[in-house]
Amino acid sequence: MRNSLLFPGAYISLRVGRAKSIAALKAAQEKDMQVVVLAQKSEGEEDLKIDNLYRVGTLAKIENIRGTPEHGFQVLVRGVERLNVLDLKEVDDMIVADAESFQDSPDIDPATKDALFANLKTLSQSILALIPGDASQFQEILESITDVILLADLCAANLPMSVASKQELLEIVSQKARVLRLLEVMQRQKDELEVQSDIREKITKKFGKTQREHILREQLRAIQEELGEETAADQKDLGTKIEEAGMPEEVKKIASEELRRLETIGPMASESHVIRNYIDLLCSLPWSKSSPDTIDLDAARAILDHDHSGLDKVKSRIIQHLAVLKLTKSAKGSILLFVGPPGVGKTSLGQSIARALGKKFVRASLGGVRDDAEIRGHRRTYVGAMPGRVVQGIKRAGENNPVFMLDEIDKMAISFQGDPAAALLEVLDPEQNFNFLDHYLDVPFDLSKVFFVATANTVETIPGPLLDRMEVIELSGYTTSEKLHIAKNHLLADILADHGLKAEQLSLPDEMILKIIQSYTREAGVRELQRKIATLCRGLAEKVLKPDVKFPIEINSEYLEELLGPEKFAHEKVEPLTPPGVVTGLAWTPMGGEILFIESSLMPGSGKLTLTGQMGDVMKESALIAMSLVRARLSALIPLVDFEKTDIHVHIPAGAIPKDGPSAGVTLMTSLASVLTGKSVSPKLAMTGEITLRGVVMPVGGIKEKILAAHRAGIEHVILCSRNQKDLTDVPEEVRNQMKFSFVDTVTEVLKLTLDIDLPNLVPLYEPRMEKMTKSEGPSQNIQ
């Protein structure tokens, strides 16, 4: 036998396959069905050698044989008695033993024999109780045995011991010594089983039926716990990270407490991964890691000029801000808000600032955010909790003084989940953000070193308290010449590279770029212009792949129309002639400025004023004021109009688009005066301004955007309120030089400029009349 051993009184099933063993088996079948069973000293050797066999074995009775010589035999044998082998020799390809009975030393007195038997039986029962599984069959056999030596042999046969240890028990001559040695082995086995039973009991208490798949892992953890080796390396690694993270003392104290909690509850507890993630976040935040503050104003100016054409006022303001930072060596209060239409370069300005400062750039888009937990984070008690976008951005940056852009800050929403704009107050307030508290982090983090930059299309939807914490810098849009410069020096090279083309393969004259700008786009920025040039390049890529193509390919009007279609936005141009009642106004939108046509018409009726075109409440009130002014001021000049029998309809085209705002009063009044007097207003003339019931023209906002829209549309003359004259300094000089501006204070001046009407002095419609009381009027005589 190579890996087991047979004791007297025990049964064992043997797999017999070696030639010498098969030959011995056949010889035994021909005689008395008895063989000598010896253990092999070296279990790994396949070849059977006499020198590799022990000399104390067991005489065995063959009880059953199954199998064939080709596939081997399965033999059931029963141990009969110990044998002492005197000699071994090979005869006819088998091994023959010359053996005698092993003489035990019966040195056990009756009292000792009873005590040993009782101990052996009790210990056996204890071991059977600790072994998992059904042991009832062994219990029955145990109860039927009355001889201590037989019981010792059966116990030794079934104990999980090595062959050498079993051979040692087999060779002991003294029965007493043999039983005592067996009791020692069994006691050690019992102790091991008790440890295993304790481990299984801990696992059973801790896990239910639904978690049995973790049993093997938990067994390993329990064994490590018994040995005192539980994930010591991991805990030490976390402790090292905490020491090296550079945390403030109060934060370090909390991290150490969480680490102790993690060590106490163990890695398989339900909240262990939450604690581990929290400690990892604390260790990964840049508590004391900053990039150096090196501000070179000349280099910063060069970077801004290289990245952006135009926007001189904005770039000058940024340089001034950087100069203050260099003098104060502090970023406190550095919160800029870039407001402007899409595509004017708000986000890329933030990237340029980061390059100019030599700092990391982090961007968080707030468009559509309606949960304040997106800013402040979720509390760790919630499933799937995570820190807010501010802390996540700082973690990504890896330094505590990056340039942090809060994009689309005007598009946050309020819902039942909270108000994210209110949560931003603490982030952007220089007096509070040095102690910013994220709900997930639950310890203060210093945001005072962060250079915050925000972007928005309009300030109208930003709450007042939040807007008060930022400095607004307006980006109104680009002039046509600036767009031409941007297309030539910035967009074209990048678009060609994106489409796999080379500059020498394309000839795009300036007049074609201008045609794209004027006829195919109507934006304040350059995003649509970029898309149109990309459309050209895609068409060019198709032509480049054709054979016999001559370079460079000339882009002309026919090519533009082929790829971009017919000219768009022609309606934005002023019309050569306009009938009475049609007046051009100027409007501001988040997309930039636009021109606005207001149309008025007369018809028989009952004096009703009809307003269409989706006007808002403010614009409707402006129309009513304009109507009152016209009836009060022009009644003497239009005697043929009976207001009680005439209906007036005022309409603003593009009725599907809602319109509102306090800047159309002048235009509405001029339109009504035009239709009532039958005089036309020049199509090259546009106006903006609000009016009062006294006939005073009030200033309005968005002058730069409106003037640029008028310039794009071909307007030559613009009427503004006198108090808006100062706003013309924001308008590019090239635009101011190509247009005429008139400044007015009253509607009288407006009507003189637009319709050449000289209004008479305002005469009240009703003269106040005092009734003269006479003595003849009875009771009035008693009046003192």
PDB file of C-alpha atoms in Angstrom, residues 88-339:
ATOM      1  CA  LEU A  88      10.956 -10.704   1.746  1.00  0.00           C
ATOM      2  CA  LYS A  89      11.877 -12.105  -1.640  1.00  0.00           C
ATOM      3  CA  GLU A  90      10.639 -12.025  -5.206  1.00  0.00           C
ATOM      4  CA  VAL A  91       9.252 -15.322  -6.556  1.00  0.00           C
ATOM      5  CA  ASP A  92       7.505 -15.602  -9.951  1.00  0.00           C
ATOM      6  CA  ASP A  93       7.086 -11.793 -10.374  1.00  0.00           C
ATOM      7  CA  MET A  94       5.585 -11.351  -6.942  1.00  0.00           C
ATOM      8  CA  ILE A  95       6.827 -10.708  -3.442  1.00  0.00           C
ATOM      9  CA  VAL A  96       6.631 -13.513  -0.891  1.00  0.00           C
ATOM     10  CA  ALA A  97       6.883 -12.795   2.843  1.00  0.00           C
ATOM     11  CA  ASP A  98       8.276 -15.061   5.536  1.00  0.00           C
ATOM     12  CA  ALA A  99       6.406 -13.745   8.578  1.00  0.00           C
ATOM     13  CA  GLU A 100       5.375 -14.585  12.114  1.00  0.00           C
ATOM     14  CA  SER A 101       2.711 -13.266  14.463  1.00  0.00           C
ATOM     15  CA  PHE A 102       3.586  -9.973  16.136  1.00  0.00           C
ATOM     16  CA  GLN A 103       3.872 -10.586  19.851  1.00  0.00           C
ATOM     17  CA  ASP A 104       2.178  -7.787  21.843  1.00  0.00           C
ATOM     18  CA  SER A 105       3.195  -7.117  25.411  1.00  0.00           C
ATOM     19  CA  PRO A 106      -0.021  -7.475  27.490  1.00  0.00           C
ATOM     20  CA  ASP A 107       1.124  -5.055  30.168  1.00  0.00           C
ATOM     21  CA  ILE A 108      -2.260  -3.536  31.069  1.00  0.00           C
ATOM     22  CA  ASP A 109      -3.762  -4.396  34.407  1.00  0.00           C
ATOM     23  CA  PRO A 110      -7.595  -4.621  34.610  1.00  0.00           C
ATOM     24  CA  ALA A 111      -8.034  -1.270  36.357  1.00  0.00           C
ATOM     25  CA  THR A 112      -5.833   0.555  33.862  1.00  0.00           C
ATOM     26  CA  LYS A 113      -7.495  -1.322  31.027  1.00  0.00           C
ATOM     27  CA  ASP A 114     -10.940  -0.104  32.111  1.00  0.00           C
ATOM     28  CA  ALA A 115      -9.716   3.477  32.499  1.00  0.00           C
ATOM     29  CA  LEU A 116      -7.993   3.458  29.100  1.00  0.00           C
ATOM     30  CA  PHE A 117     -11.068   1.920  27.474  1.00  0.00           C
ATOM     31  CA  ALA A 118     -13.350   4.551  29.002  1.00  0.00           C
ATOM     32  CA  ASN A 119     -11.074   7.422  27.963  1.00  0.00           C
ATOM     33  CA  LEU A 120     -10.668   5.997  24.507  1.00  0.00           C
ATOM     34  CA  LYS A 121     -14.412   5.551  24.074  1.00  0.00           C
ATOM     35  CA  THR A 122     -15.238   9.018  25.439  1.00  0.00           C
ATOM     36  CA  LEU A 123     -12.638  10.675  23.254  1.00  0.00           C
ATOM     37  CA  SER A 124     -13.878   8.783  20.221  1.00  0.00           C
ATOM     38  CA  GLN A 125     -17.433   9.915  20.831  1.00  0.00           C
ATOM     39  CA  SER A 126     -16.267  13.526  21.262  1.00  0.00           C
ATOM     40  CA  ILE A 127     -14.404  13.376  17.968  1.00  0.00           C
ATOM     41  CA  LEU A 128     -17.402  11.891  16.180  1.00  0.00           C
ATOM     42  CA  ALA A 129     -19.595  14.681  17.562  1.00  0.00           C
ATOM     43  CA  LEU A 130     -17.214  17.314  16.206  1.00  0.00           C
ATOM     44  CA  ILE A 131     -16.968  15.785  12.745  1.00  0.00           C
ATOM     45  CA  PRO A 132     -19.524  17.398  10.367  1.00  0.00           C
ATOM     46  CA  GLY A 133     -21.880  15.010   8.684  1.00  0.00           C
ATOM     47  CA  ASP A 134     -23.702  11.827   9.705  1.00  0.00           C
ATOM     48  CA  ALA A 135     -21.600   9.698  12.123  1.00  0.00           C
ATOM     49  CA  SER A 136     -24.394   7.421  13.373  1.00  0.00           C
ATOM     50  CA  GLN A 137     -22.854   4.312  11.743  1.00  0.00           C
ATOM     51  CA  PHE A 138     -19.560   4.848  13.521  1.00  0.00           C
ATOM     52  CA  GLN A 139     -21.432   5.420  16.790  1.00  0.00           C
ATOM     53  CA  GLU A 140     -23.117   2.000  16.452  1.00  0.00           C
ATOM     54  CA  ILE A 141     -19.788   0.259  15.789  1.00  0.00           C
ATOM     55  CA  LEU A 142     -18.264   2.104  18.736  1.00  0.00           C
ATOM     56  CA  GLU A 143     -21.017   0.932  21.096  1.00  0.00           C
ATOM     57  CA  SER A 144     -20.581  -2.722  20.037  1.00  0.00           C
ATOM     58  CA  ILE A 145     -16.832  -2.925  20.804  1.00  0.00           C
ATOM     59  CA  THR A 146     -15.761  -4.120  24.278  1.00  0.00           C
ATOM     60  CA  ASP A 147     -12.024  -4.796  23.737  1.00  0.00           C
ATOM     61  CA  VAL A 148      -9.666  -1.884  24.283  1.00  0.00           C
ATOM     62  CA  ILE A 149      -7.023  -3.151  21.787  1.00  0.00           C
ATOM     63  CA  LEU A 150      -9.595  -3.657  19.009  1.00  0.00           C
ATOM     64  CA  LEU A 151     -11.055  -0.232  19.741  1.00  0.00           C
ATOM     65  CA  ALA A 152      -7.572   1.306  19.601  1.00  0.00           C
ATOM     66  CA  ASP A 153      -6.863  -0.346  16.239  1.00  0.00           C
ATOM     67  CA  LEU A 154     -10.170   0.848  14.748  1.00  0.00           C
ATOM     68  CA  CYS A 155      -9.610   4.395  16.014  1.00  0.00           C
ATOM     69  CA  ALA A 156      -6.069   4.434  14.625  1.00  0.00           C
ATOM     70  CA  ALA A 157      -7.332   3.145  11.271  1.00  0.00           C
ATOM     71  CA  ASN A 158      -9.861   5.997  10.908  1.00  0.00           C
ATOM     72  CA  LEU A 159      -7.848   8.919  12.246  1.00  0.00           C
ATOM     73  CA  PRO A 160      -6.557  11.371   9.607  1.00  0.00           C
ATOM     74  CA  MET A 161      -2.831  10.708  10.189  1.00  0.00           C
ATOM     75  CA  SER A 162       0.155  10.226   7.959  1.00  0.00           C
ATOM     76  CA  VAL A 163       1.247   6.709   7.012  1.00  0.00           C
ATOM     77  CA  ALA A 164       4.434   7.104   9.067  1.00  0.00           C
ATOM     78  CA  SER A 165       2.411   8.011  12.200  1.00  0.00           C
ATOM     79  CA  LYS A 166       0.113   5.016  11.725  1.00  0.00           C
ATOM     80  CA  GLN A 167       3.105   2.750  11.151  1.00  0.00           C
ATOM     81  CA  GLU A 168       4.533   4.015  14.432  1.00  0.00           C
ATOM     82  CA  LEU A 169       1.381   2.939  16.281  1.00  0.00           C
ATOM     83  CA  LEU A 170       1.360  -0.419  14.487  1.00  0.00           C
ATOM     84  CA  GLU A 171       4.921  -1.210  15.607  1.00  0.00           C
ATOM     85  CA  ILE A 172       4.511  -0.369  19.311  1.00  0.00           C
ATOM     86  CA  VAL A 173       4.852  -3.630  21.259  1.00  0.00           C
ATOM     87  CA  SER A 174       3.440  -2.423  24.576  1.00  0.00           C
ATOM     88  CA  GLN A 175      -0.315  -2.362  24.492  1.00  0.00           C
ATOM     89  CA  LYS A 176      -0.433   0.270  27.220  1.00  0.00           C
ATOM     90  CA  ALA A 177       2.092   2.481  25.461  1.00  0.00           C
ATOM     91  CA  ARG A 178       0.198   2.009  22.196  1.00  0.00           C
ATOM     92  CA  VAL A 179      -3.116   3.095  23.696  1.00  0.00           C
ATOM     93  CA  LEU A 180      -1.541   6.050  25.528  1.00  0.00           C
ATOM     94  CA  ARG A 181       0.159   7.186  22.318  1.00  0.00           C
ATOM     95  CA  LEU A 182      -3.158   6.868  20.490  1.00  0.00           C
ATOM     96  CA  LEU A 183      -4.929   8.915  23.177  1.00  0.00           C
ATOM     97  CA  GLU A 184      -2.336  11.654  22.743  1.00  0.00           C
ATOM     98  CA  VAL A 185      -2.911  11.741  18.973  1.00  0.00           C
ATOM     99  CA  MET A 186      -6.680  11.706  19.422  1.00  0.00           C
ATOM    100  CA  GLN A 187      -6.587  14.542  21.961  1.00  0.00           C
ATOM    101  CA  ARG A 188      -4.639  16.695  19.489  1.00  0.00           C
ATOM    102  CA  GLN A 189      -7.130  15.775  16.794  1.00  0.00           C
ATOM    103  CA  LYS A 190     -10.010  16.740  19.083  1.00  0.00           C
ATOM    104  CA  ASP A 191      -8.447  20.147  19.786  1.00  0.00           C
ATOM    105  CA  GLU A 192      -8.099  20.812  16.053  1.00  0.00           C
ATOM    106  CA  LEU A 193     -11.706  19.789  15.439  1.00  0.00           C
ATOM    107  CA  GLU A 194     -12.908  22.057  18.250  1.00  0.00           C
ATOM    108  CA  VAL A 195     -11.132  25.017  16.619  1.00  0.00           C
ATOM    109  CA  GLN A 196     -12.735  24.160  13.304  1.00  0.00           C
ATOM    110  CA  SER A 197     -16.114  23.772  15.019  1.00  0.00           C
ATOM    111  CA  ASP A 198     -15.735  27.225  16.626  1.00  0.00           C
ATOM    112  CA  ILE A 199     -14.951  28.698  13.219  1.00  0.00           C
ATOM    113  CA  ARG A 200     -18.012  27.040  11.686  1.00  0.00           C
ATOM    114  CA  GLU A 201     -20.170  28.254  14.576  1.00  0.00           C
ATOM    115  CA  LYS A 202     -19.001  31.856  14.118  1.00  0.00           C
ATOM    116  CA  ILE A 203     -19.738  31.644  10.423  1.00  0.00           C
ATOM    117  CA  THR A 204     -23.176  30.138  11.024  1.00  0.00           C
ATOM    118  CA  LYS A 205     -24.145  32.908  13.435  1.00  0.00           C
ATOM    119  CA  LYS A 206     -22.870  35.649  11.166  1.00  0.00           C
ATOM    120  CA  PHE A 207     -24.288  34.509   7.873  1.00  0.00           C
ATOM    121  CA  GLY A 208     -27.719  33.303   6.861  1.00  0.00           C
ATOM    122  CA  LYS A 209     -28.743  30.912   4.183  1.00  0.00           C
ATOM    123  CA  THR A 210     -28.570  33.581   1.483  1.00  0.00           C
ATOM    124  CA  GLN A 211     -24.854  34.149   2.112  1.00  0.00           C
ATOM    125  CA  ARG A 212     -23.507  30.643   2.078  1.00  0.00           C
ATOM    126  CA  GLU A 213     -21.461  31.386  -0.998  1.00  0.00           C
ATOM    127  CA  HIS A 214     -19.138  33.380   1.262  1.00  0.00           C
ATOM    128  CA  ILE A 215     -18.410  30.464   3.580  1.00  0.00           C
ATOM    129  CA  LEU A 216     -15.057  29.516   2.101  1.00  0.00           C
ATOM    130  CA  ARG A 217     -13.822  33.101   2.234  1.00  0.00           C
ATOM    131  CA  GLU A 218     -15.086  33.522   5.782  1.00  0.00           C
ATOM    132  CA  GLN A 219     -13.379  30.305   6.837  1.00  0.00           C
ATOM    133  CA  LEU A 220     -10.106  31.735   5.593  1.00  0.00           C
ATOM    134  CA  ARG A 221     -10.777  34.980   7.459  1.00  0.00           C
ATOM    135  CA  ALA A 222     -11.652  33.108  10.655  1.00  0.00           C
ATOM    136  CA  ILE A 223      -8.488  31.033  10.409  1.00  0.00           C
ATOM    137  CA  GLN A 224      -6.461  34.221   9.950  1.00  0.00           C
ATOM    138  CA  GLU A 225      -8.233  35.680  12.965  1.00  0.00           C
ATOM    139  CA  GLU A 226      -7.304  32.650  15.082  1.00  0.00           C
ATOM    140  CA  LEU A 227      -3.695  33.026  13.980  1.00  0.00           C
ATOM    141  CA  GLY A 228      -3.670  36.795  14.486  1.00  0.00           C
ATOM    142  CA  GLU A 229      -2.792  37.451  10.849  1.00  0.00           C
ATOM    143  CA  GLU A 230      -5.992  39.160   9.607  1.00  0.00           C
ATOM    144  CA  THR A 231      -5.196  41.532   6.704  1.00  0.00           C
ATOM    145  CA  ALA A 232      -2.430  43.151   8.675  1.00  0.00           C
ATOM    146  CA  ALA A 233      -0.731  44.321   5.483  1.00  0.00           C
ATOM    147  CA  ASP A 234      -3.883  46.128   4.250  1.00  0.00           C
ATOM    148  CA  GLN A 235      -4.460  47.869   7.562  1.00  0.00           C
ATOM    149  CA  LYS A 236      -0.828  48.942   7.695  1.00  0.00           C
ATOM    150  CA  ASP A 237      -1.071  50.274   4.132  1.00  0.00           C
ATOM    151  CA  LEU A 238      -4.129  52.393   5.022  1.00  0.00           C
ATOM    152  CA  GLY A 239      -2.388  53.693   8.117  1.00  0.00           C
ATOM    153  CA  THR A 240       0.618  54.718   6.011  1.00  0.00           C
ATOM    154  CA  LYS A 241      -1.647  56.547   3.542  1.00  0.00           C
ATOM    155  CA  ILE A 242      -3.283  58.475   6.378  1.00  0.00           C
ATOM    156  CA  GLU A 243       0.124  59.538   7.705  1.00  0.00           C
ATOM    157  CA  GLU A 244       1.331  60.634   4.254  1.00  0.00           C
ATOM    158  CA  ALA A 245      -1.873  62.440   3.138  1.00  0.00           C
ATOM    159  CA  GLY A 246      -0.974  65.725   4.842  1.00  0.00           C
ATOM    160  CA  MET A 247      -4.366  66.070   6.522  1.00  0.00           C
ATOM    161  CA  PRO A 248      -5.119  68.632   9.220  1.00  0.00           C
ATOM    162  CA  GLU A 249      -4.953  67.157  12.711  1.00  0.00           C
ATOM    163  CA  GLU A 250      -8.719  67.061  13.253  1.00  0.00           C
ATOM    164  CA  VAL A 251      -9.227  65.271   9.906  1.00  0.00           C
ATOM    165  CA  LYS A 252      -6.380  62.862  10.634  1.00  0.00           C
ATOM    166  CA  LYS A 253      -7.993  62.021  13.953  1.00  0.00           C
ATOM    167  CA  ILE A 254     -11.301  61.160  12.259  1.00  0.00           C
ATOM    168  CA  ALA A 255      -9.527  59.047   9.608  1.00  0.00           C
ATOM    169  CA  SER A 256      -7.685  57.106  12.327  1.00  0.00           C
ATOM    170  CA  GLU A 257     -10.944  56.475  14.191  1.00  0.00           C
ATOM    171  CA  GLU A 258     -12.558  55.145  11.006  1.00  0.00           C
ATOM    172  CA  LEU A 259      -9.536  52.877  10.442  1.00  0.00           C
ATOM    173  CA  ARG A 260      -9.944  51.445  13.942  1.00  0.00           C
ATOM    174  CA  ARG A 261     -13.633  50.817  13.222  1.00  0.00           C
ATOM    175  CA  LEU A 262     -12.676  48.998  10.028  1.00  0.00           C
ATOM    176  CA  GLU A 263     -10.230  46.793  11.947  1.00  0.00           C
ATOM    177  CA  THR A 264     -12.919  45.999  14.532  1.00  0.00           C
ATOM    178  CA  ILE A 265     -15.776  45.004  12.221  1.00  0.00           C
ATOM    179  CA  GLY A 266     -13.641  43.059   9.734  1.00  0.00           C
ATOM    180  CA  PRO A 267     -13.607  43.172   5.930  1.00  0.00           C
ATOM    181  CA  MET A 268     -16.773  41.097   5.409  1.00  0.00           C
ATOM    182  CA  ALA A 269     -19.099  43.401   7.340  1.00  0.00           C
ATOM    183  CA  SER A 270     -21.766  45.169   5.289  1.00  0.00           C
ATOM    184  CA  GLU A 271     -20.386  48.652   6.008  1.00  0.00           C
ATOM    185  CA  SER A 272     -16.699  47.825   5.650  1.00  0.00           C
ATOM    186  CA  HIS A 273     -16.549  48.905   1.995  1.00  0.00           C
ATOM    187  CA  VAL A 274     -18.250  52.219   2.900  1.00  0.00           C
ATOM    188  CA  ILE A 275     -15.627  52.933   5.567  1.00  0.00           C
ATOM    189  CA  ARG A 276     -12.839  51.840   3.228  1.00  0.00           C
ATOM    190  CA  ASN A 277     -14.057  54.132   0.426  1.00  0.00           C
ATOM    191  CA  TYR A 278     -14.368  57.019   2.896  1.00  0.00           C
ATOM    192  CA  ILE A 279     -10.803  56.547   4.153  1.00  0.00           C
ATOM    193  CA  ASP A 280      -9.542  56.267   0.559  1.00  0.00           C
ATOM    194  CA  LEU A 281     -11.265  59.573  -0.288  1.00  0.00           C
ATOM    195  CA  LEU A 282      -9.746  61.320   2.724  1.00  0.00           C
ATOM    196  CA  CYS A 283      -6.303  60.049   1.735  1.00  0.00           C
ATOM    197  CA  SER A 284      -6.664  61.005  -1.943  1.00  0.00           C
ATOM    198  CA  LEU A 285      -7.731  64.646  -1.419  1.00  0.00           C
ATOM    199  CA  PRO A 286      -4.963  67.252  -1.843  1.00  0.00           C
ATOM    200  CA  TRP A 287      -5.142  68.699   1.675  1.00  0.00           C
ATOM    201  CA  SER A 288      -1.735  70.321   1.489  1.00  0.00           C
ATOM    202  CA  LYS A 289      -0.722  69.826  -2.148  1.00  0.00           C
ATOM    203  CA  SER A 290      -0.670  73.042  -4.200  1.00  0.00           C
ATOM    204  CA  SER A 291       0.823  74.062  -7.511  1.00  0.00           C
ATOM    205  CA  PRO A 292       3.217  77.041  -7.326  1.00  0.00           C
ATOM    206  CA  ASP A 293       1.690  80.491  -7.844  1.00  0.00           C
ATOM    207  CA  THR A 294       3.784  81.860 -10.703  1.00  0.00           C
ATOM    208  CA  ILE A 295       1.968  84.602 -12.607  1.00  0.00           C
ATOM    209  CA  ASP A 296       3.690  86.077 -15.657  1.00  0.00           C
ATOM    210  CA  LEU A 297       1.424  88.826 -17.005  1.00  0.00           C
ATOM    211  CA  ASP A 298       3.186  89.044 -20.379  1.00  0.00           C
ATOM    212  CA  ALA A 299       2.952  85.284 -20.878  1.00  0.00           C
ATOM    213  CA  ALA A 300      -0.682  85.324 -19.758  1.00  0.00           C
ATOM    214  CA  ARG A 301      -1.501  88.101 -22.238  1.00  0.00           C
ATOM    215  CA  ALA A 302       0.245  86.145 -25.011  1.00  0.00           C
ATOM    216  CA  ILE A 303      -1.738  82.994 -24.175  1.00  0.00           C
ATOM    217  CA  LEU A 304      -5.072  84.865 -24.173  1.00  0.00           C
ATOM    218  CA  ASP A 305      -4.260  86.613 -27.472  1.00  0.00           C
ATOM    219  CA  HIS A 306      -3.206  83.320 -29.020  1.00  0.00           C
ATOM    220  CA  ASP A 307      -6.334  81.441 -27.900  1.00  0.00           C
ATOM    221  CA  HIS A 308      -8.912  84.196 -28.552  1.00  0.00           C
ATOM    222  CA  SER A 309      -9.403  86.861 -31.168  1.00  0.00           C
ATOM    223  CA  GLY A 310     -11.252  89.995 -30.149  1.00  0.00           C
ATOM    224  CA  LEU A 311     -12.722  90.179 -26.637  1.00  0.00           C
ATOM    225  CA  ASP A 312     -10.163  92.881 -25.825  1.00  0.00           C
ATOM    226  CA  LYS A 313     -12.136  94.254 -22.890  1.00  0.00           C
ATOM    227  CA  VAL A 314     -12.614  90.794 -21.416  1.00  0.00           C
ATOM    228  CA  LYS A 315      -8.947  89.872 -21.796  1.00  0.00           C
ATOM    229  CA  SER A 316      -7.903  93.185 -20.277  1.00  0.00           C
ATOM    230  CA  ARG A 317     -10.155  92.520 -17.290  1.00  0.00           C
ATOM    231  CA  ILE A 318      -8.628  89.046 -16.819  1.00  0.00           C
ATOM    232  CA  ILE A 319      -5.093  90.482 -16.950  1.00  0.00           C
ATOM    233  CA  GLN A 320      -6.078  93.044 -14.304  1.00  0.00           C
ATOM    234  CA  HIS A 321      -7.442  90.252 -12.143  1.00  0.00           C
ATOM    235  CA  LEU A 322      -4.216  88.274 -12.491  1.00  0.00           C
ATOM    236  CA  ALA A 323      -2.209  91.389 -11.605  1.00  0.00           C
ATOM    237  CA  VAL A 324      -4.173  91.735  -8.368  1.00  0.00           C
ATOM    238  CA  LEU A 325      -3.551  88.059  -7.604  1.00  0.00           C
ATOM    239  CA  LYS A 326       0.162  88.550  -8.123  1.00  0.00           C
ATOM    240  CA  LEU A 327       0.238  91.545  -5.779  1.00  0.00           C
ATOM    241  CA  THR A 328      -1.893  90.009  -3.029  1.00  0.00           C
ATOM    242  CA  LYS A 329      -0.574  86.438  -3.461  1.00  0.00           C
ATOM    243  CA  SER A 330      -4.056  85.238  -2.598  1.00  0.00           C
ATOM    244  CA  ALA A 331      -6.923  83.824  -4.642  1.00  0.00           C
ATOM    245  CA  LYS A 332      -9.532  84.953  -2.152  1.00  0.00           C
ATOM    246  CA  GLY A 333     -12.470  86.504  -3.956  1.00  0.00           C
ATOM    247  CA  SER A 334     -11.386  85.160  -7.351  1.00  0.00           C
ATOM    248  CA  ILE A 335     -14.853  84.348  -8.674  1.00  0.00           C
ATOM    249  CA  LEU A 336     -15.523  85.478 -12.246  1.00  0.00           C
ATOM    250  CA  LEU A 337     -18.776  84.955 -14.153  1.00  0.00           C
ATOM    251  CA  PHE A 338     -18.555  84.978 -17.941  1.00  0.00           C
ATOM    252  CA  VAL A 339     -21.964  85.835 -19.384  1.00  0.00           C
TER     253      VAL A 339
END
